[in-house]
XYZ file of C-alpha atoms in Angstrom:
372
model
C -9.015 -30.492 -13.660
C -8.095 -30.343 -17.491
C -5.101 -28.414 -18.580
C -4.317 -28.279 -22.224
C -0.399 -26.823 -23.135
C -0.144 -24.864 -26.263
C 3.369 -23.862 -27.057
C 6.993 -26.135 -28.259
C 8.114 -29.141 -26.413
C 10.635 -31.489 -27.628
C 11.566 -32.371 -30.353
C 11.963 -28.345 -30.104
C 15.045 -27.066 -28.194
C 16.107 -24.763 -25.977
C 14.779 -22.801 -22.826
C 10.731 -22.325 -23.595
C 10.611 -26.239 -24.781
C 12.369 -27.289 -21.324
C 10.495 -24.882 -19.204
C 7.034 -26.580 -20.786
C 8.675 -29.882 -20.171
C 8.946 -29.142 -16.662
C 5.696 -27.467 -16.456
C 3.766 -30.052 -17.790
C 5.369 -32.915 -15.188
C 4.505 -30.518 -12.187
C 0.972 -29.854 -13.182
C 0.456 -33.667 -13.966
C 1.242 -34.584 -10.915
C -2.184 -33.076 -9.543
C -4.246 -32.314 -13.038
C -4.865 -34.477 -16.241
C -2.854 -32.461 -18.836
C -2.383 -33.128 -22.571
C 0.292 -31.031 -24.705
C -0.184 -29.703 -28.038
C 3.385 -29.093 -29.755
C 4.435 -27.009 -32.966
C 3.753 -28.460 -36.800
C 6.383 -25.733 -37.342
C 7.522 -23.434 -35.011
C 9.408 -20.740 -37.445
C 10.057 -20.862 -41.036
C 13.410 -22.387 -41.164
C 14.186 -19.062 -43.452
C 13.292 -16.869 -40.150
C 15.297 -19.116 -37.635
C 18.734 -17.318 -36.970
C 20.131 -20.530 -35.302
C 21.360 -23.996 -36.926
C 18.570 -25.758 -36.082
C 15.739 -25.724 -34.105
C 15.506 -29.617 -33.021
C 17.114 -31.714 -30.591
C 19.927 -33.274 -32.411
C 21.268 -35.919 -29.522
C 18.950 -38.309 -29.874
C 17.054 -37.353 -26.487
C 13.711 -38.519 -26.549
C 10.608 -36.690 -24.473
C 9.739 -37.817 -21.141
C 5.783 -37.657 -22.766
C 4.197 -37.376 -26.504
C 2.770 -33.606 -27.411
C 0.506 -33.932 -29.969
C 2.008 -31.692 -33.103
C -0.927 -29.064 -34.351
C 0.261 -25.651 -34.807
C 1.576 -24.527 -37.606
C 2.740 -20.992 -37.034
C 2.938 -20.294 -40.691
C -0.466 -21.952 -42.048
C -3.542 -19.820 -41.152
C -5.515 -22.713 -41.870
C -3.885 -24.917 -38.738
C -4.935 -21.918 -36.741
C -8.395 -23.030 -37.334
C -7.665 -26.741 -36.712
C -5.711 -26.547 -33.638
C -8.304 -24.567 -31.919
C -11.090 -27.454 -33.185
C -8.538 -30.058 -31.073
C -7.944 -28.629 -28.207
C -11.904 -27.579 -27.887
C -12.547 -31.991 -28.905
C -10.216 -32.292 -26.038
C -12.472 -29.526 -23.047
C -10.365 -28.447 -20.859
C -10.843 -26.023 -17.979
C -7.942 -24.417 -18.891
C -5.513 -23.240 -21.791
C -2.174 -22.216 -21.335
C 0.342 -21.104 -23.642
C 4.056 -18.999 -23.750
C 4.462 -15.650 -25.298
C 7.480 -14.372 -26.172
C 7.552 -12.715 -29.060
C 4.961 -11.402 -31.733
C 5.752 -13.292 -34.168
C 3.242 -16.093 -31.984
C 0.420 -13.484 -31.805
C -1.463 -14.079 -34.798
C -1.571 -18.273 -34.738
C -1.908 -18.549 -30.747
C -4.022 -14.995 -30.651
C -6.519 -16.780 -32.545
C -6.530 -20.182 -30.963
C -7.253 -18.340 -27.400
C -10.470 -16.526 -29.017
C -11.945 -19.807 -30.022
C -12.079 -21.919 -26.855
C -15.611 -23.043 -25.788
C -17.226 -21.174 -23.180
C -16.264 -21.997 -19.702
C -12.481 -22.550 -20.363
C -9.786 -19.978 -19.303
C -6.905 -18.811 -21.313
C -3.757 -18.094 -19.112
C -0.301 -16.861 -20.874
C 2.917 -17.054 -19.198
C 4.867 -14.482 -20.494
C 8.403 -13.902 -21.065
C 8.437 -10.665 -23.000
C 5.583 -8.421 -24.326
C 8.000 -6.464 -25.729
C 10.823 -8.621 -27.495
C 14.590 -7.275 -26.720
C 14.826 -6.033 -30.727
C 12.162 -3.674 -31.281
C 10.154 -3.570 -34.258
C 7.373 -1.539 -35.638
C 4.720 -4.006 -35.552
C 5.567 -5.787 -32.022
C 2.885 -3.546 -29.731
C -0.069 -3.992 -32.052
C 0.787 -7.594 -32.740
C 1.110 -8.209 -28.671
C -1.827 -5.953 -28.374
C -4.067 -8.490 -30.099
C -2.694 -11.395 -28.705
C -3.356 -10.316 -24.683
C -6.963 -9.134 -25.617
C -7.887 -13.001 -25.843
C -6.523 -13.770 -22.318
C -8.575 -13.837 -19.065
C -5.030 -13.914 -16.765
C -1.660 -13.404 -17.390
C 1.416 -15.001 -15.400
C 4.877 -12.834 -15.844
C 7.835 -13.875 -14.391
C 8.991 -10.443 -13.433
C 8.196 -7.322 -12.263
C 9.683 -5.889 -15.311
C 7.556 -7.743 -17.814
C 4.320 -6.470 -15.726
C 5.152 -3.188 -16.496
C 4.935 -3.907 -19.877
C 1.800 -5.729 -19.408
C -0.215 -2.974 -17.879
C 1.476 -0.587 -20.027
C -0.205 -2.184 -23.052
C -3.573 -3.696 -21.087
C -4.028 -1.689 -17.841
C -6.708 -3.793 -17.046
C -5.195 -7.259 -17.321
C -5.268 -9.809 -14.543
C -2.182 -11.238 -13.253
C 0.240 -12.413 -10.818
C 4.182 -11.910 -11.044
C 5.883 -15.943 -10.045
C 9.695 -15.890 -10.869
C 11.031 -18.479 -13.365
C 11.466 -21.923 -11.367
C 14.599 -23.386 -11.362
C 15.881 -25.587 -13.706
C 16.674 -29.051 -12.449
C 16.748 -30.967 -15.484
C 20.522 -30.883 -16.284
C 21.568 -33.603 -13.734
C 23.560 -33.678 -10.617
C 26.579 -31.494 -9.753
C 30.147 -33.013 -11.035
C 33.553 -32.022 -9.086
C 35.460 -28.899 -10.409
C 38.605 -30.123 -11.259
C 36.984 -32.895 -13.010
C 34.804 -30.551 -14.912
C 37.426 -28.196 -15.794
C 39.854 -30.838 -17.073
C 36.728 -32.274 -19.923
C 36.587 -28.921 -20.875
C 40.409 -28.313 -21.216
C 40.696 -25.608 -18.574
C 43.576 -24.576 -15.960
C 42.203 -25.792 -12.812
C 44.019 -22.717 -10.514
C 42.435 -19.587 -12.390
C 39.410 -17.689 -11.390
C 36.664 -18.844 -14.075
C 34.436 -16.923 -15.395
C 31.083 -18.262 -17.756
C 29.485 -16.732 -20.467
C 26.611 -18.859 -21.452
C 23.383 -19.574 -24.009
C 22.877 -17.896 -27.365
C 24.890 -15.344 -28.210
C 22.746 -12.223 -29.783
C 23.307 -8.734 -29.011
C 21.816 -7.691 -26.445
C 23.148 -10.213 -24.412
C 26.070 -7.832 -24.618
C 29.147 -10.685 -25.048
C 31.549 -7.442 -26.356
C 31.152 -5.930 -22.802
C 32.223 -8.859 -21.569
C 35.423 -9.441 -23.879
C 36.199 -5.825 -23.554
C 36.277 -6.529 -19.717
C 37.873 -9.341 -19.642
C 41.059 -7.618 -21.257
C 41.471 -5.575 -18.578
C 41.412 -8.764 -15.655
C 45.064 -10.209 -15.028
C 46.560 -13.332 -15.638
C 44.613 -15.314 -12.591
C 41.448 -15.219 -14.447
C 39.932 -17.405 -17.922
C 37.124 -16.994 -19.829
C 34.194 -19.722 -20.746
C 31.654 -18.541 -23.287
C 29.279 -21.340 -24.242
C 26.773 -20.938 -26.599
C 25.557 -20.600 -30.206
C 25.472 -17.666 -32.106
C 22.710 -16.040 -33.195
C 23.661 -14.202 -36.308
C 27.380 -13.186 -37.060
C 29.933 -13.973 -34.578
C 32.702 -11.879 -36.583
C 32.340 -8.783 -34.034
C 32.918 -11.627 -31.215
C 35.712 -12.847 -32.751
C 37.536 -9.115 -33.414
C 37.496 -9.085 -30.028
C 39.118 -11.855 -29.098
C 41.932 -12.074 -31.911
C 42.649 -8.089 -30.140
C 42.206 -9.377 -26.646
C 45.726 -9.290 -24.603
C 43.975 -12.283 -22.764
C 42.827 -14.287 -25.836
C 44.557 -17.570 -24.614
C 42.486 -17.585 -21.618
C 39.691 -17.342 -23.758
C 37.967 -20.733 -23.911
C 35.150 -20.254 -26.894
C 32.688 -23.027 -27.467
C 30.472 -21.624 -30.018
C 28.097 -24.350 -30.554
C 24.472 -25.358 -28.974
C 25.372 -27.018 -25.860
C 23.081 -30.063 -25.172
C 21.340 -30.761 -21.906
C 24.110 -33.161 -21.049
C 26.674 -31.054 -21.612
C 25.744 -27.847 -19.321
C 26.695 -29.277 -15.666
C 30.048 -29.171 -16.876
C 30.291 -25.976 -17.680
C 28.256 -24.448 -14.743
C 30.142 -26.857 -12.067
C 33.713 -25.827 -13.939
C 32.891 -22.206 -12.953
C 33.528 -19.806 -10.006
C 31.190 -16.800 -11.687
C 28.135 -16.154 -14.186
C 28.894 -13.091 -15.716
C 25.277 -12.010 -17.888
C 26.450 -8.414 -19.064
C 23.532 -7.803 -21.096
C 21.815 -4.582 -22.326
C 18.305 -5.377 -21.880
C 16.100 -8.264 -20.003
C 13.531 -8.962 -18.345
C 14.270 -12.538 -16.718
C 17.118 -14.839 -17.622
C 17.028 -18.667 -17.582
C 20.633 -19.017 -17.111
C 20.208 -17.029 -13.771
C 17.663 -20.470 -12.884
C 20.403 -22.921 -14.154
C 23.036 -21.151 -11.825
C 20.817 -21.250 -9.034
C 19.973 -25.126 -9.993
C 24.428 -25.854 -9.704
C 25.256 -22.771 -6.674
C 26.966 -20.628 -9.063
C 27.042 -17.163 -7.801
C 26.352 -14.285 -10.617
C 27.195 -10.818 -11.971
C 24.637 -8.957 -14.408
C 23.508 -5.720 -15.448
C 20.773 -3.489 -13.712
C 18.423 -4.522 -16.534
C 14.902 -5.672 -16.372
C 13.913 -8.271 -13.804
C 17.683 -9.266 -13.142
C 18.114 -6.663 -10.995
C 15.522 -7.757 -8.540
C 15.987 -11.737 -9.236
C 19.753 -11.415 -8.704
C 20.773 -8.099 -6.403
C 17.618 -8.088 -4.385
C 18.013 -11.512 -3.199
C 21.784 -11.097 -2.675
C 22.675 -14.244 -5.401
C 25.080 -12.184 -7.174
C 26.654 -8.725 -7.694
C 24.572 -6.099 -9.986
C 26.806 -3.626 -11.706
C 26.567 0.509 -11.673
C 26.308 1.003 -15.040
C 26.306 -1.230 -18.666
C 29.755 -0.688 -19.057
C 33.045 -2.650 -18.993
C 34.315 -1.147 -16.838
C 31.866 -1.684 -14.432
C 31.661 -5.342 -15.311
C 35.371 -5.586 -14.460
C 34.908 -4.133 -11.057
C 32.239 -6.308 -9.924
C 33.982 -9.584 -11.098
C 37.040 -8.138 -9.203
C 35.168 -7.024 -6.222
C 32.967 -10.417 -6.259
C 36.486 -12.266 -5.860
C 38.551 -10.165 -3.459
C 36.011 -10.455 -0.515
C 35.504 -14.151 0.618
C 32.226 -12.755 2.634
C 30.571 -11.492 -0.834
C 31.266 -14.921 -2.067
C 29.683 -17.014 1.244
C 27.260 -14.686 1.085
C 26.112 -15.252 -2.750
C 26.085 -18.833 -2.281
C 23.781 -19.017 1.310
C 21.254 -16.493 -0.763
C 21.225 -19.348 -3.494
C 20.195 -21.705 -0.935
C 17.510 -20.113 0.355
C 16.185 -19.272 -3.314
C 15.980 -22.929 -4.244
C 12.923 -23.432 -2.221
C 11.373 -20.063 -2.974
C 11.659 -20.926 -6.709
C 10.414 -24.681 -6.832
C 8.447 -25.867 -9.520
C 5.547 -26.930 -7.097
C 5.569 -23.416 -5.384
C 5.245 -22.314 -9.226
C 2.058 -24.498 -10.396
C 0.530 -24.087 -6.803
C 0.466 -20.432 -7.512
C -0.781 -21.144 -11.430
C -3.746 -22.708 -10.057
C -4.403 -20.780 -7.350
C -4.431 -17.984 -9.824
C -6.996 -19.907 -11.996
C -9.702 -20.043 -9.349
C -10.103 -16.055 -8.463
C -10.037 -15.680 -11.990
């Protein structure tokens, strides 16, 4: 079987591009599978972070051929002419937000006959709302013949916008690309931390809705047995982040690393930690609940989206009453004062590492490709 990958791998950075790394090794393993990469991904004017490249040096574990350019109708045209020279069975490609519908809308309508188009998708609906997102995503799923979401609460979406669509709902996979587990105290003295306080982790970009405030503002009420990681580069100004902590009574527990952090870099952080606190407003699937999962880190979020059922329905972490503060501060306090809730967390984690394996992830992609 041919599988041909539209969407970013490396030299791209960042969640999607290591998800379609690890995608594409999986499927390879059993299918001959070629990857077509960004030209351009975004307009360097619309990009919000520093940069969108790998800046470490890290090569790719395989080439991607570079086609699309997201901004250049005209690529449209020739990226669909090289994946077609190439005939596969089947296209796949990542949606997660409209500003992809247009270039990768069109390369899924021009695929010769007899090869299926199958999106994974993140969002249909992107966390910041604007006017033109449903017709945009409208166009884009009418050129699909199956859709893979990784949550129940991107399904909704789905169906809301094509009632008819085919799919199947397969949870994110677990990361496993960022390398073994490192000791604590080890961990927490490279990053400069106490090594007797209750640590708490705030990590990946830092945009609003992740809701980082709730988190400071929680944090100021916790006592002096706790500190505060947040690692992760912002997205957009940081000067309502930083308010917070100049005001915080806590602010020299605070330990801010407001920066990309590489692949090499995140064990430490996740293996330095006791907690993953992910206070955010809205979601639908998280992959920093995948890279806990990947070091045992137990986790607190919001009842948003698919977290809810990926983190309080499989008992890996503590799910708050309400997107407040207040009840962020409870559950971090409750999550430590009862060694059970802890043991507990960390055996559900276990048991999720096999339910979310990569091969569980492609057997159910292909399986899906057959009825279709």
């Amino acid at each position: 079987m041919r599988i041909a990958i539209l969407s970013c791998f490396p030299p791209y950075r960042g969640g999607i591009s290591q998800f379609n790394t690890s995608l594409y090794q999986e499927l390879s393993q059993s299918c001959t599978v070629e990857a077509f990469n960004f030209k351009r991904q975004y307009p360097e004017f619309l990009f919000p972070g520093k940069t969108q490249y790998i800046s470490d040096g890290t090569r790719p574990p395989f080439e991607a051929v570079r086609v699309l350019d997201t901004a250049n109708p005209f690529s449209y045209i020739s990226t669909a002419r090289a994946i077609r020279k190439w005939r596969p069975d089947l296209l796949l490609m990542r949606y997660w937000m409209p500003y992809f519908a247009p270039s990768q809308g069109y390369v899924a309508r021009h695929m010769l006959p007899g090869c299926k188009v199958i999106s994974i998708l993140d969002n249909v609906i992107p966390h910041e709302h604007r006017f033109f997102d449903k017709p945009l995503t409208s166009y884009y799923l009418k050129g699909h013949d199956g859709f893979v979401v990784l949550c129940n609460a991107v399904r909704d979406d789905l169906l809301r916008l094509k009632p008819d669509a085919r799919y199947i709902v397969s949870p994110h996979p677990i990361y496993s690309n960022f390398g073994d587990m490192v000791p604590q105290d080890s961990a927490r003295k490279l990053l400069g931390l106490d090594p007797h306080k209750k640590t708490l982790l705030f990590f990946g970009l830092i945009r609003e809705y992740k809701g980082l405030d709730i988190l400071l503002e929680a944090f100021s009420g916790l006592d002096g047995s706790y500190q505060l990681v947040i690692a992760g580069e912002p997205y957009g100004s940081f000067e309502k982040y930083r308010k917070l902590i100049d005001a915080s009574p806590n602010r020299s527990r605070i330990h801010l690393f407001d920066r990309f952090i590489s692949d090499g870099e995140v064990a430490g952080f996740f293996c330095a930690s006791d907690l993953c606190v992910l206070p955010y407003r809205s979601a639908t699937q998280s992959g920093i609940s995948s890279i806990s999962y990947h070091f045992g880190l137990p986790m607190v979020t919001t009842a948003v989206g698919g977290l809810k059922e990926m983190i309080g329905e499989s008992g890996t972490g503590i799910v708050t009453e309400s997107i407040t503060p207040e009840a962020v501060r409870e559950a971090v306090e409750r999550f430590f004062a009862d060694e059970s809730i802890q043991a507990g967390c960390k055996e559900a984690i276990a048991r999720e590492k096999d339910r979310l394996s990569w091969s569980r992830f492609c057997t159910n992609l292909l399986d899906f490709y057959e009825r279709l």
